[in-house]
Amino acid sequence: MNILLVEDHLFQRDVIAGQLMQLISGDDTLVFAESGNTALEKILHETPDIIFCDLDLPDMDGIKLLSKAAEYGFTGCIVITSAASQKVLDTVKSMCEHMKLNVLGILPKPASIPLLKYYLTLAHEYDTDYPQDLLALSDDEVLEAWQSNLFETWYQPIVRFDTGEWVACEALQRMKHPVRGTLTPISFLPQLTSLNLEAELTFSVIDSVIANQTYLDGHPVGINVSVSNLIELDFVDELIEMGHQYPNLNQLIYFEIHEPDNFSQIAQLQEAASRLLLNGFRISIDGFGSGYSTLQQVEFLPLDSLKIGLNLILPMLSSRTALALVEASVLVANRIDVASVAEGIECIEVWHSLRDMGCNYGQGFFIAKPMPADKLQGWQELWDSLLESRTLCPPLALNTIVI
């Protein structure tokens, strides 16, 4: 992995460099830039995998440097390092996210080795798992893949914070591309939507859940569904009819609704949600805490759980704002007696923080990456062995709501 450290203060640079040298391997390279212009040259010609970027730089400040990096299409990872105020750091981080830069988080000064290790781990995972997704497929390619049955359903386990017990999964689609390998939805989901195949995809996922019950061992599976899909003509009717064919289907699956962009559809959404609830299906809001109409959804929809999005969970160690929003989301869930689920847990520090604040359930790479159904049993054996150490789940009295 190629690492670029952008820092003009000699002492700070030596401290962070020394800490990084303790964490990187012989295959990694660490290079330095003391100014914004020098850093931009290295970004353009040396293509670093991760940049640790200070904001207060000579000739071109770090904010403008990051803006230039976005302009030139930089696709690596970024960690903002600065002694600037938290408001400045949070605002710059938000700016980068809106510019589609992959910001892992903020590294306050003085830097800490655990946080550096956390960001390097995330960068390694990004490097190995996601580069194939950077270039989207065409509609024709996605349609051909759909017609060739190149899609499959993977599962990411969800566990209880108080006991570590495996309680559910989220279903996540993958495409087996003949050249680029396994692709995640960022490469194909927009195209499936534009091809009007979203509903067919949902029913394909349900078929997969039914077919994989031997591996799922009765654990319910959350299936993502958009508001436009849910209120589509006959969609709920087909789900109810499918429930008649499989009488326990409402125990095998539940639905995670993406937050609606246009809340003028609330009446149609309430109709669909109420009919699902009447037929025993459960509903969760996906990405709670980060959408425009979050609180209205909680008031008007019959929810069983709130899933706190990874865009809040990932930065919560380094952003006071993100941490406060996570805490508020858990509090809302507890007050209205629905389960709180946090996705995007990448390290033990985040696990302990969420557990201590009373979050009910967790999901993320720290627990398990998404996997084919036949890999779940092997993961559970490893996870159970970790639980035996009591490192993750010492005794804790939680009034945990069943998901």
mmCIF file of C-alpha atoms in Angstrom:
data_model
loop_
_atom_site.group_PDB
_atom_site.id
_atom_site.type_symbol
_atom_site.label_atom_id
_atom_site.label_comp_id
_atom_site.label_asym_id
_atom_site.label_seq_id
_atom_site.Cartn_x
_atom_site.Cartn_y
_atom_site.Cartn_z
ATOM 1 C CA MET A 1 0.000 0.000 0.000
ATOM 2 C CA ASN A 2 1.258 3.475 -0.912
ATOM 3 C CA ILE A 3 0.874 6.020 1.906
ATOM 4 C CA LEU A 4 1.223 9.778 1.490
ATOM 5 C CA LEU A 5 1.722 11.899 4.617
ATOM 6 C CA VAL A 6 1.060 15.590 3.953
ATOM 7 C CA GLU A 7 2.464 17.595 6.878
ATOM 8 C CA ASP A 8 4.594 20.736 6.939
ATOM 9 C CA HIS A 9 5.415 20.700 10.661
ATOM 10 C CA LEU A 10 8.629 18.706 11.057
ATOM 11 C CA PHE A 11 7.951 17.466 14.580
ATOM 12 C CA GLN A 12 4.377 16.408 13.824
ATOM 13 C CA ARG A 13 5.530 14.704 10.628
ATOM 14 C CA ASP A 14 8.217 12.738 12.463
ATOM 15 C CA VAL A 15 5.775 11.665 15.187
ATOM 16 C CA ILE A 16 3.112 10.418 12.770
ATOM 17 C CA ALA A 17 5.722 8.843 10.495
ATOM 18 C CA GLY A 18 7.241 7.002 13.447
ATOM 19 C CA GLN A 19 3.854 5.672 14.461
ATOM 20 C CA LEU A 20 3.058 4.604 10.910
ATOM 21 C CA MET A 21 6.382 2.788 10.589
ATOM 22 C CA GLN A 22 5.370 0.631 13.546
ATOM 23 C CA LEU A 23 2.220 -0.448 11.715
ATOM 24 C CA ILE A 24 3.148 -0.900 8.060
ATOM 25 C CA SER A 25 4.799 -3.901 6.430
ATOM 26 C CA GLY A 26 7.792 -4.179 4.154
ATOM 27 C CA ASP A 27 5.515 -4.102 1.110
ATOM 28 C CA ASP A 28 4.127 -0.686 2.050
ATOM 29 C CA THR A 29 5.696 2.629 1.063
ATOM 30 C CA LEU A 30 5.524 5.888 2.999
ATOM 31 C CA VAL A 31 6.243 9.197 1.248
ATOM 32 C CA PHE A 32 6.014 12.789 2.466
ATOM 33 C CA ALA A 33 4.894 16.165 1.169
ATOM 34 C CA GLU A 34 5.449 19.439 3.021
ATOM 35 C CA SER A 35 3.194 21.655 0.898
ATOM 36 C CA GLY A 36 -0.073 21.481 -0.958
ATOM 37 C CA ASN A 37 1.501 21.810 -4.399
ATOM 38 C CA THR A 38 4.027 19.042 -3.720
ATOM 39 C CA ALA A 39 1.258 16.823 -2.399
ATOM 40 C CA LEU A 40 -0.862 17.410 -5.499
ATOM 41 C CA GLU A 41 2.047 16.364 -7.728
ATOM 42 C CA LYS A 42 2.438 13.132 -5.760
ATOM 43 C CA ILE A 43 -1.312 12.464 -5.920
ATOM 44 C CA LEU A 44 -1.276 12.886 -9.702
ATOM 45 C CA HIS A 45 1.882 10.886 -10.420
ATOM 46 C CA GLU A 46 2.322 8.378 -7.581
ATOM 47 C CA THR A 47 -1.358 7.428 -6.974
ATOM 48 C CA PRO A 48 -1.271 6.881 -3.195
ATOM 49 C CA ASP A 49 -3.753 4.422 -1.694
ATOM 50 C CA ILE A 50 -4.247 6.555 1.411
ATOM 51 C CA ILE A 51 -3.453 10.204 2.218
ATOM 52 C CA PHE A 52 -3.012 11.569 5.728
ATOM 53 C CA CYS A 53 -3.624 15.247 5.002
ATOM 54 C CA ASP A 54 -2.987 18.250 7.233
ATOM 55 C CA LEU A 55 -5.100 21.336 6.548
ATOM 56 C CA ASP A 56 -2.713 24.167 7.446
ATOM 57 C CA LEU A 57 -0.143 23.982 4.634
ATOM 58 C CA PRO A 58 2.020 26.538 2.806
ATOM 59 C CA ASP A 59 1.258 27.679 -0.773
ATOM 60 C CA MET A 60 -1.967 25.633 -0.989
ATOM 61 C CA ASP A 61 -3.922 24.743 2.144
ATOM 62 C CA GLY A 62 -5.210 21.234 2.712
ATOM 63 C CA ILE A 63 -8.816 22.177 2.025
ATOM 64 C CA LYS A 64 -7.995 23.387 -1.476
ATOM 65 C CA LEU A 65 -5.712 20.360 -1.964
ATOM 66 C CA LEU A 66 -8.567 17.986 -1.209
ATOM 67 C CA SER A 67 -10.835 19.913 -3.548
ATOM 68 C CA LYS A 68 -8.205 19.588 -6.296
ATOM 69 C CA ALA A 69 -7.855 15.863 -5.561
ATOM 70 C CA ALA A 70 -11.589 15.457 -6.094
ATOM 71 C CA GLU A 71 -11.422 17.502 -9.283
ATOM 72 C CA TYR A 72 -8.736 15.176 -10.658
ATOM 73 C CA GLY A 73 -10.724 12.066 -9.715
ATOM 74 C CA PHE A 74 -8.649 10.731 -6.800
ATOM 75 C CA THR A 75 -10.123 7.354 -5.744
ATOM 76 C CA GLY A 76 -7.924 6.413 -2.783
ATOM 77 C CA CYS A 77 -8.621 6.873 0.918
ATOM 78 C CA ILE A 78 -8.232 10.114 2.882
ATOM 79 C CA VAL A 79 -7.685 10.807 6.576
ATOM 80 C CA ILE A 80 -7.806 14.454 7.662
ATOM 81 C CA THR A 81 -5.113 15.305 10.211
ATOM 82 C CA SER A 82 -5.207 18.714 11.828
ATOM 83 C CA ALA A 83 -5.216 20.653 15.080
ATOM 84 C CA ALA A 84 -8.043 22.845 13.720
ATOM 85 C CA SER A 85 -11.307 23.151 15.628
ATOM 86 C CA GLN A 86 -13.740 20.254 15.550
ATOM 87 C CA LYS A 87 -16.231 22.364 13.597
ATOM 88 C CA VAL A 88 -13.655 22.970 10.867
ATOM 89 C CA LEU A 89 -12.690 19.301 10.752
ATOM 90 C CA ASP A 90 -16.288 18.096 10.555
ATOM 91 C CA THR A 91 -17.132 20.648 7.860
ATOM 92 C CA VAL A 92 -14.125 19.701 5.713
ATOM 93 C CA LYS A 93 -14.943 16.028 6.116
ATOM 94 C CA SER A 94 -18.520 16.685 4.995
ATOM 95 C CA MET A 95 -17.213 18.727 2.051
ATOM 96 C CA CYS A 96 -15.049 15.802 0.933
ATOM 97 C CA GLU A 97 -17.933 13.357 1.186
ATOM 98 C CA HIS A 98 -20.102 15.613 -0.972
ATOM 99 C CA MET A 99 -17.231 15.689 -3.482
ATOM 100 C CA LYS A 100 -17.333 11.855 -3.534
ATOM 101 C CA LEU A 101 -13.928 11.500 -1.880
ATOM 102 C CA ASN A 102 -13.449 8.394 0.249
ATOM 103 C CA VAL A 103 -12.843 9.980 3.653
ATOM 104 C CA LEU A 104 -12.131 7.392 6.330
ATOM 105 C CA GLY A 105 -12.244 9.924 9.159
ATOM 106 C CA ILE A 106 -10.350 12.502 11.161
ATOM 107 C CA LEU A 107 -7.052 12.007 12.996
ATOM 108 C CA PRO A 108 -6.809 14.574 15.793
ATOM 109 C CA LYS A 109 -3.370 15.741 16.916
ATOM 110 C CA PRO A 110 -1.499 14.320 18.674
ATOM 111 C CA ALA A 111 -2.108 11.153 16.685
ATOM 112 C CA SER A 112 -2.761 7.819 18.394
ATOM 113 C CA ILE A 113 -1.488 4.446 17.203
ATOM 114 C CA PRO A 114 -4.865 2.643 17.690
ATOM 115 C CA LEU A 115 -6.648 5.162 15.471
ATOM 116 C CA LEU A 116 -3.869 5.026 12.853
ATOM 117 C CA LYS A 117 -4.128 1.231 12.856
ATOM 118 C CA TYR A 118 -7.890 1.481 12.443
ATOM 119 C CA TYR A 119 -7.576 3.740 9.388
ATOM 120 C CA LEU A 120 -4.863 1.596 7.799
ATOM 121 C CA THR A 121 -7.058 -1.476 8.260
ATOM 122 C CA LEU A 122 -9.965 0.271 6.562
ATOM 123 C CA ALA A 123 -7.695 1.354 3.704
ATOM 124 C CA HIS A 124 -6.422 -2.215 3.235
ATOM 125 C CA GLU A 125 -10.008 -3.506 3.064
ATOM 126 C CA TYR A 126 -10.977 -0.788 0.608
ATOM 127 C CA ASP A 127 -7.958 -1.636 -1.532
ATOM 128 C CA THR A 128 -8.688 -5.361 -1.625
ATOM 129 C CA ASP A 129 -12.481 -5.352 -1.718
ATOM 130 C CA TYR A 130 -13.695 -2.375 -3.699
ATOM 131 C CA PRO A 131 -11.467 -1.260 -6.630
ATOM 132 C CA GLN A 132 -13.423 -3.408 -9.073
ATOM 133 C CA ASP A 133 -16.509 -1.326 -8.270
ATOM 134 C CA LEU A 134 -15.039 2.056 -9.165
ATOM 135 C CA LEU A 135 -16.185 1.840 -12.788
ATOM 136 C CA ALA A 136 -19.900 1.251 -13.148
ATOM 137 C CA LEU A 137 -21.238 -1.213 -15.666
ATOM 138 C CA SER A 138 -23.452 -0.199 -18.566
ATOM 139 C CA ASP A 139 -27.170 -1.014 -18.612
ATOM 140 C CA ASP A 140 -26.557 -3.598 -21.340
ATOM 141 C CA GLU A 141 -23.851 -5.336 -19.291
ATOM 142 C CA VAL A 142 -26.088 -5.500 -16.233
ATOM 143 C CA LEU A 143 -29.046 -6.775 -18.264
ATOM 144 C CA GLU A 144 -26.869 -9.486 -19.812
ATOM 145 C CA ALA A 145 -25.603 -10.477 -16.362
ATOM 146 C CA TRP A 146 -29.183 -10.648 -15.074
ATOM 147 C CA GLN A 147 -30.302 -12.804 -17.978
ATOM 148 C CA SER A 148 -27.235 -15.042 -17.454
ATOM 149 C CA ASN A 149 -28.023 -15.552 -13.738
ATOM 150 C CA LEU A 150 -24.746 -14.002 -12.603
ATOM 151 C CA PHE A 151 -26.291 -12.511 -9.447
ATOM 152 C CA GLU A 152 -26.201 -14.211 -6.077
ATOM 153 C CA THR A 153 -27.275 -13.331 -2.554
ATOM 154 C CA TRP A 154 -24.671 -13.014 0.195
ATOM 155 C CA TYR A 155 -25.396 -12.627 3.895
ATOM 156 C CA GLN A 156 -23.881 -10.422 6.595
ATOM 157 C CA PRO A 157 -24.587 -11.580 10.172
ATOM 158 C CA ILE A 158 -26.149 -9.319 12.818
ATOM 159 C CA VAL A 159 -25.413 -10.043 16.485
ATOM 160 C CA ARG A 160 -26.596 -8.923 19.920
ATOM 161 C CA PHE A 161 -24.320 -6.561 21.811
ATOM 162 C CA ASP A 162 -25.105 -7.965 25.258
ATOM 163 C CA THR A 163 -24.398 -11.631 24.482
ATOM 164 C CA GLY A 164 -22.791 -11.658 21.031
ATOM 165 C CA GLU A 165 -25.439 -14.119 19.867
ATOM 166 C CA TRP A 166 -26.069 -14.328 16.121
ATOM 167 C CA VAL A 167 -29.683 -13.238 15.633
ATOM 168 C CA ALA A 168 -30.194 -12.192 12.004
ATOM 169 C CA CYS A 169 -28.562 -11.388 8.657
ATOM 170 C CA GLU A 170 -28.818 -8.729 6.009
ATOM 171 C CA ALA A 171 -29.109 -9.942 2.428
ATOM 172 C CA LEU A 172 -26.668 -8.227 0.073
ATOM 173 C CA GLN A 173 -26.427 -8.798 -3.660
ATOM 174 C CA ARG A 174 -23.242 -9.658 -5.536
ATOM 175 C CA MET A 175 -22.530 -10.076 -9.239
ATOM 176 C CA LYS A 176 -20.069 -12.685 -10.462
ATOM 177 C CA HIS A 177 -18.530 -10.711 -13.326
ATOM 178 C CA PRO A 178 -16.551 -12.914 -15.753
ATOM 179 C CA VAL A 179 -13.664 -10.402 -15.927
ATOM 180 C CA ARG A 180 -13.822 -8.117 -12.893
ATOM 181 C CA GLY A 181 -14.741 -10.775 -10.346
ATOM 182 C CA THR A 182 -17.233 -10.265 -7.516
ATOM 183 C CA LEU A 183 -18.938 -6.877 -7.693
ATOM 184 C CA THR A 184 -20.983 -5.076 -5.037
ATOM 185 C CA PRO A 185 -24.236 -3.138 -5.698
ATOM 186 C CA ILE A 186 -22.454 0.165 -6.361
ATOM 187 C CA SER A 187 -21.589 -1.269 -9.791
ATOM 188 C CA PHE A 188 -25.028 -2.498 -10.811
ATOM 189 C CA LEU A 189 -27.914 -1.413 -8.566
ATOM 190 C CA PRO A 190 -28.604 1.938 -10.310
ATOM 191 C CA GLN A 191 -28.707 0.111 -13.636
ATOM 192 C CA LEU A 192 -31.090 -2.562 -12.283
ATOM 193 C CA THR A 193 -33.354 0.236 -11.082
ATOM 194 C CA SER A 194 -33.298 2.005 -14.440
ATOM 195 C CA LEU A 195 -34.056 -1.341 -16.123
ATOM 196 C CA ASN A 196 -37.120 -1.748 -13.842
ATOM 197 C CA LEU A 197 -35.697 -4.952 -12.368
ATOM 198 C CA GLU A 198 -35.669 -3.854 -8.727
ATOM 199 C CA ALA A 199 -38.840 -5.759 -7.812
ATOM 200 C CA GLU A 200 -37.587 -8.896 -9.588
ATOM 201 C CA LEU A 201 -34.335 -8.573 -7.650
ATOM 202 C CA THR A 202 -36.251 -8.431 -4.358
ATOM 203 C CA PHE A 203 -38.195 -11.611 -5.129
ATOM 204 C CA SER A 204 -34.975 -13.281 -6.254
ATOM 205 C CA VAL A 205 -33.469 -12.484 -2.850
ATOM 206 C CA ILE A 206 -36.517 -13.928 -1.094
ATOM 207 C CA ASP A 207 -36.156 -17.120 -3.154
ATOM 208 C CA SER A 208 -32.524 -17.301 -2.061
ATOM 209 C CA VAL A 209 -33.459 -16.966 1.610
ATOM 210 C CA ILE A 210 -35.975 -19.787 1.291
ATOM 211 C CA ALA A 211 -33.474 -22.004 -0.548
ATOM 212 C CA ASN A 212 -30.713 -21.378 2.011
ATOM 213 C CA GLN A 213 -32.613 -22.149 5.214
ATOM 214 C CA THR A 214 -30.231 -25.019 6.012
ATOM 215 C CA TYR A 215 -27.357 -22.537 6.283
ATOM 216 C CA LEU A 216 -29.377 -19.686 7.817
ATOM 217 C CA ASP A 217 -30.621 -21.981 10.602
ATOM 218 C CA GLY A 218 -33.851 -20.038 11.008
ATOM 219 C CA HIS A 219 -32.233 -16.634 11.498
ATOM 220 C CA PRO A 220 -34.387 -13.905 9.912
ATOM 221 C CA VAL A 221 -32.946 -11.989 6.981
ATOM 222 C CA GLY A 222 -33.324 -8.262 6.349
ATOM 223 C CA ILE A 223 -34.059 -7.434 2.710
ATOM 224 C CA ASN A 224 -33.471 -3.932 1.358
ATOM 225 C CA VAL A 225 -36.403 -2.356 -0.413
ATOM 226 C CA SER A 226 -36.797 1.169 -1.718
ATOM 227 C CA VAL A 227 -39.901 3.248 -1.120
ATOM 228 C CA SER A 228 -40.633 3.389 -4.862
ATOM 229 C CA ASN A 229 -40.380 -0.399 -4.989
ATOM 230 C CA LEU A 230 -42.579 -0.903 -1.932
ATOM 231 C CA ILE A 231 -45.418 1.295 -3.186
ATOM 232 C CA GLU A 232 -45.225 -0.104 -6.703
ATOM 233 C CA LEU A 233 -48.502 -1.495 -8.012
ATOM 234 C CA ASP A 234 -49.023 -5.167 -6.995
ATOM 235 C CA PHE A 235 -45.676 -5.429 -5.133
ATOM 236 C CA VAL A 236 -47.262 -5.965 -1.711
ATOM 237 C CA ASP A 237 -49.954 -8.197 -3.235
ATOM 238 C CA GLU A 238 -47.246 -10.480 -4.631
ATOM 239 C CA LEU A 239 -45.485 -10.577 -1.260
ATOM 240 C CA ILE A 240 -48.703 -11.518 0.507
ATOM 241 C CA GLU A 241 -49.416 -14.219 -2.070
ATOM 242 C CA MET A 242 -45.883 -15.550 -1.602
ATOM 243 C CA GLY A 243 -46.575 -15.637 2.135
ATOM 244 C CA HIS A 244 -49.574 -17.869 1.464
ATOM 245 C CA GLN A 245 -47.318 -20.296 -0.405
ATOM 246 C CA TYR A 246 -44.752 -20.262 2.434
ATOM 247 C CA PRO A 247 -46.718 -19.798 5.685
ATOM 248 C CA ASN A 248 -43.643 -18.980 7.797
ATOM 249 C CA LEU A 249 -42.175 -16.498 5.304
ATOM 250 C CA ASN A 250 -42.891 -13.563 7.634
ATOM 251 C CA GLN A 251 -40.600 -15.217 10.194
ATOM 252 C CA LEU A 252 -37.800 -15.749 7.671
ATOM 253 C CA ILE A 253 -37.571 -12.199 6.281
ATOM 254 C CA TYR A 254 -38.139 -8.580 7.236
ATOM 255 C CA PHE A 255 -37.765 -5.427 5.173
ATOM 256 C CA GLU A 256 -35.274 -2.570 5.528
ATOM 257 C CA ILE A 257 -36.751 0.519 3.894
ATOM 258 C CA HIS A 258 -34.452 3.109 2.388
ATOM 259 C CA GLU A 259 -35.366 6.583 3.560
ATOM 260 C CA PRO A 260 -37.695 8.270 1.059
ATOM 261 C CA ASP A 261 -36.436 11.330 -0.754
ATOM 262 C CA ASN A 262 -39.943 12.599 -1.331
ATOM 263 C CA PHE A 263 -42.198 12.383 1.709
ATOM 264 C CA SER A 264 -45.260 13.322 -0.362
ATOM 265 C CA GLN A 265 -45.619 9.548 -0.858
ATOM 266 C CA ILE A 266 -46.197 8.951 2.854
ATOM 267 C CA ALA A 267 -49.824 7.824 2.425
ATOM 268 C CA GLN A 268 -48.887 5.148 -0.128
ATOM 269 C CA LEU A 269 -45.974 4.087 2.057
ATOM 270 C CA GLN A 270 -48.229 3.836 5.111
ATOM 271 C CA GLU A 271 -50.680 1.711 3.131
ATOM 272 C CA ALA A 272 -47.958 -0.693 2.006
ATOM 273 C CA ALA A 273 -46.322 -0.855 5.444
ATOM 274 C CA SER A 274 -49.657 -1.443 7.217
ATOM 275 C CA ARG A 275 -50.591 -4.266 4.868
ATOM 276 C CA LEU A 276 -47.229 -5.930 5.406
ATOM 277 C CA LEU A 277 -47.597 -5.578 9.168
ATOM 278 C CA LEU A 278 -51.122 -6.984 9.029
ATOM 279 C CA ASN A 279 -49.662 -10.068 7.344
ATOM 280 C CA GLY A 280 -46.959 -10.522 9.963
ATOM 281 C CA PHE A 281 -43.990 -8.936 8.134
ATOM 282 C CA ARG A 282 -41.680 -6.625 10.076
ATOM 283 C CA ILE A 283 -40.238 -3.310 8.938
ATOM 284 C CA SER A 284 -37.045 -1.412 9.694
ATOM 285 C CA ILE A 285 -35.787 1.982 8.576
ATOM 286 C CA ASP A 286 -32.335 1.743 6.965
ATOM 287 C CA GLY A 287 -29.831 4.565 7.477
ATOM 288 C CA PHE A 288 -31.712 6.098 10.397
ATOM 289 C CA GLY A 289 -30.293 9.395 11.652
ATOM 290 C CA SER A 290 -28.887 10.571 8.350
ATOM 291 C CA GLY A 291 -31.916 11.341 6.201
ATOM 292 C CA TYR A 292 -33.978 14.474 5.785
ATOM 293 C CA SER A 293 -37.260 12.999 6.949
ATOM 294 C CA THR A 294 -36.035 10.562 9.605
ATOM 295 C CA LEU A 295 -38.191 11.725 12.517
ATOM 296 C CA GLN A 296 -41.353 11.868 10.413
ATOM 297 C CA GLN A 297 -40.820 8.242 9.396
ATOM 298 C CA VAL A 298 -40.556 7.158 13.019
ATOM 299 C CA GLU A 299 -43.829 8.895 13.800
ATOM 300 C CA PHE A 300 -45.823 7.675 10.802
ATOM 301 C CA LEU A 301 -44.542 4.140 10.086
ATOM 302 C CA PRO A 302 -45.103 0.885 12.058
ATOM 303 C CA LEU A 303 -41.434 0.085 12.699
ATOM 304 C CA ASP A 304 -39.775 -2.786 14.547
ATOM 305 C CA SER A 305 -36.206 -1.495 14.381
ATOM 306 C CA LEU A 306 -34.044 1.452 13.382
ATOM 307 C CA LYS A 307 -30.758 0.792 11.590
ATOM 308 C CA ILE A 308 -28.145 3.488 12.197
ATOM 309 C CA GLY A 309 -26.208 4.032 8.972
ATOM 310 C CA LEU A 310 -22.498 3.408 8.534
ATOM 311 C CA ASN A 311 -22.026 7.047 7.489
ATOM 312 C CA LEU A 312 -22.553 7.848 11.189
ATOM 313 C CA ILE A 313 -20.946 4.725 12.682
ATOM 314 C CA LEU A 314 -17.676 4.870 10.734
ATOM 315 C CA PRO A 315 -16.641 8.385 11.891
ATOM 316 C CA MET A 316 -18.024 8.203 15.434
ATOM 317 C CA LEU A 317 -14.570 7.696 16.984
ATOM 318 C CA SER A 318 -13.283 10.929 15.524
ATOM 319 C CA SER A 319 -16.356 13.150 15.089
ATOM 320 C CA ARG A 320 -18.267 14.567 18.039
ATOM 321 C CA THR A 321 -21.184 15.326 15.743
ATOM 322 C CA ALA A 322 -21.402 11.741 14.460
ATOM 323 C CA LEU A 323 -21.117 10.370 17.997
ATOM 324 C CA ALA A 324 -23.892 12.667 19.223
ATOM 325 C CA LEU A 325 -26.172 11.618 16.353
ATOM 326 C CA VAL A 326 -25.528 7.938 17.077
ATOM 327 C CA GLU A 327 -26.301 8.460 20.768
ATOM 328 C CA ALA A 328 -29.481 10.340 19.876
ATOM 329 C CA SER A 329 -30.563 7.582 17.478
ATOM 330 C CA VAL A 330 -30.094 4.884 20.137
ATOM 331 C CA LEU A 331 -32.020 7.017 22.619
ATOM 332 C CA VAL A 332 -34.925 7.490 20.181
ATOM 333 C CA ALA A 333 -35.092 3.738 19.544
ATOM 334 C CA ASN A 334 -35.097 2.947 23.253
ATOM 335 C CA ARG A 335 -37.754 5.577 24.026
ATOM 336 C CA ILE A 336 -40.190 4.263 21.395
ATOM 337 C CA ASP A 337 -39.495 0.576 22.203
ATOM 338 C CA VAL A 338 -37.982 -0.513 18.921
ATOM 339 C CA ALA A 339 -34.639 -2.233 18.390
ATOM 340 C CA SER A 340 -31.528 -0.241 17.488
ATOM 341 C CA VAL A 341 -29.128 -1.776 14.962
ATOM 342 C CA ALA A 342 -25.731 -0.278 14.104
ATOM 343 C CA GLU A 343 -24.085 -1.156 10.805
ATOM 344 C CA GLY A 344 -20.522 -0.395 9.784
ATOM 345 C CA ILE A 345 -18.727 -1.639 12.925
ATOM 346 C CA GLU A 346 -15.094 -1.975 11.885
ATOM 347 C CA CYS A 347 -13.143 -2.242 15.152
ATOM 348 C CA ILE A 348 -13.468 -3.268 18.790
ATOM 349 C CA GLU A 349 -13.405 0.352 20.009
ATOM 350 C CA VAL A 350 -16.604 1.120 18.074
ATOM 351 C CA TRP A 351 -18.115 -2.168 19.295
ATOM 352 C CA HIS A 352 -17.524 -1.253 22.943
ATOM 353 C CA SER A 353 -18.730 2.322 22.483
ATOM 354 C CA LEU A 354 -22.037 1.208 20.938
ATOM 355 C CA ARG A 355 -22.492 -1.536 23.486
ATOM 356 C CA ASP A 356 -21.921 0.846 26.370
ATOM 357 C CA MET A 357 -24.478 3.360 25.072
ATOM 358 C CA GLY A 358 -27.158 0.651 24.946
ATOM 359 C CA CYS A 359 -27.381 -0.188 21.256
ATOM 360 C CA ASN A 360 -29.106 -3.550 20.809
ATOM 361 C CA TYR A 361 -27.593 -5.116 17.697
ATOM 362 C CA GLY A 362 -24.455 -4.751 15.588
ATOM 363 C CA GLN A 363 -23.301 -5.481 12.047
ATOM 364 C CA GLY A 364 -20.046 -4.793 10.205
ATOM 365 C CA PHE A 365 -16.680 -6.102 9.077
ATOM 366 C CA PHE A 366 -15.479 -6.401 12.682
ATOM 367 C CA ILE A 367 -18.169 -9.065 13.148
ATOM 368 C CA ALA A 368 -18.243 -10.531 9.651
ATOM 369 C CA LYS A 369 -17.969 -9.512 6.028
ATOM 370 C CA PRO A 370 -20.836 -10.453 3.700
ATOM 371 C CA MET A 371 -20.454 -14.073 2.612
ATOM 372 C CA PRO A 372 -22.196 -16.829 0.645
ATOM 373 C CA ALA A 373 -24.709 -18.798 2.690
ATOM 374 C CA ASP A 374 -22.521 -21.901 2.871
ATOM 375 C CA LYS A 375 -19.808 -19.913 4.712
ATOM 376 C CA LEU A 376 -22.057 -18.897 7.617
ATOM 377 C CA GLN A 377 -21.478 -21.998 9.722
ATOM 378 C CA GLY A 378 -17.697 -21.624 9.555
ATOM 379 C CA TRP A 379 -18.000 -17.963 10.543
ATOM 380 C CA GLN A 380 -20.233 -18.840 13.493
ATOM 381 C CA GLU A 381 -17.688 -21.311 14.850
ATOM 382 C CA LEU A 382 -14.963 -18.650 14.742
ATOM 383 C CA TRP A 383 -17.245 -16.005 16.236
ATOM 384 C CA ASP A 384 -18.328 -18.302 19.079
ATOM 385 C CA SER A 385 -14.702 -19.040 19.917
ATOM 386 C CA LEU A 386 -14.068 -15.297 20.175
ATOM 387 C CA LEU A 387 -17.056 -14.890 22.473
ATOM 388 C CA GLU A 388 -15.697 -17.533 24.822
ATOM 389 C CA SER A 389 -12.889 -15.147 25.775
ATOM 390 C CA ARG A 390 -15.537 -12.716 27.131
ATOM 391 C CA THR A 391 -13.542 -9.878 25.554
ATOM 392 C CA LEU A 392 -16.522 -8.652 23.567
ATOM 393 C CA CYS A 393 -19.424 -9.367 25.877
ATOM 394 C CA PRO A 394 -18.736 -9.293 29.611
ATOM 395 C CA PRO A 395 -21.945 -9.603 31.671
ATOM 396 C CA LEU A 396 -24.265 -6.688 30.990
ATOM 397 C CA ALA A 397 -27.905 -6.148 31.890
ATOM 398 C CA LEU A 398 -29.713 -4.815 28.836
ATOM 399 C CA ASN A 399 -33.416 -4.707 28.183
ATOM 400 C CA THR A 400 -32.837 -5.894 24.639
ATOM 401 C CA ILE A 401 -35.783 -5.802 22.253
ATOM 402 C CA VAL A 402 -36.151 -8.832 20.021
ATOM 403 C CA ILE A 403 -35.385 -8.115 16.399
#
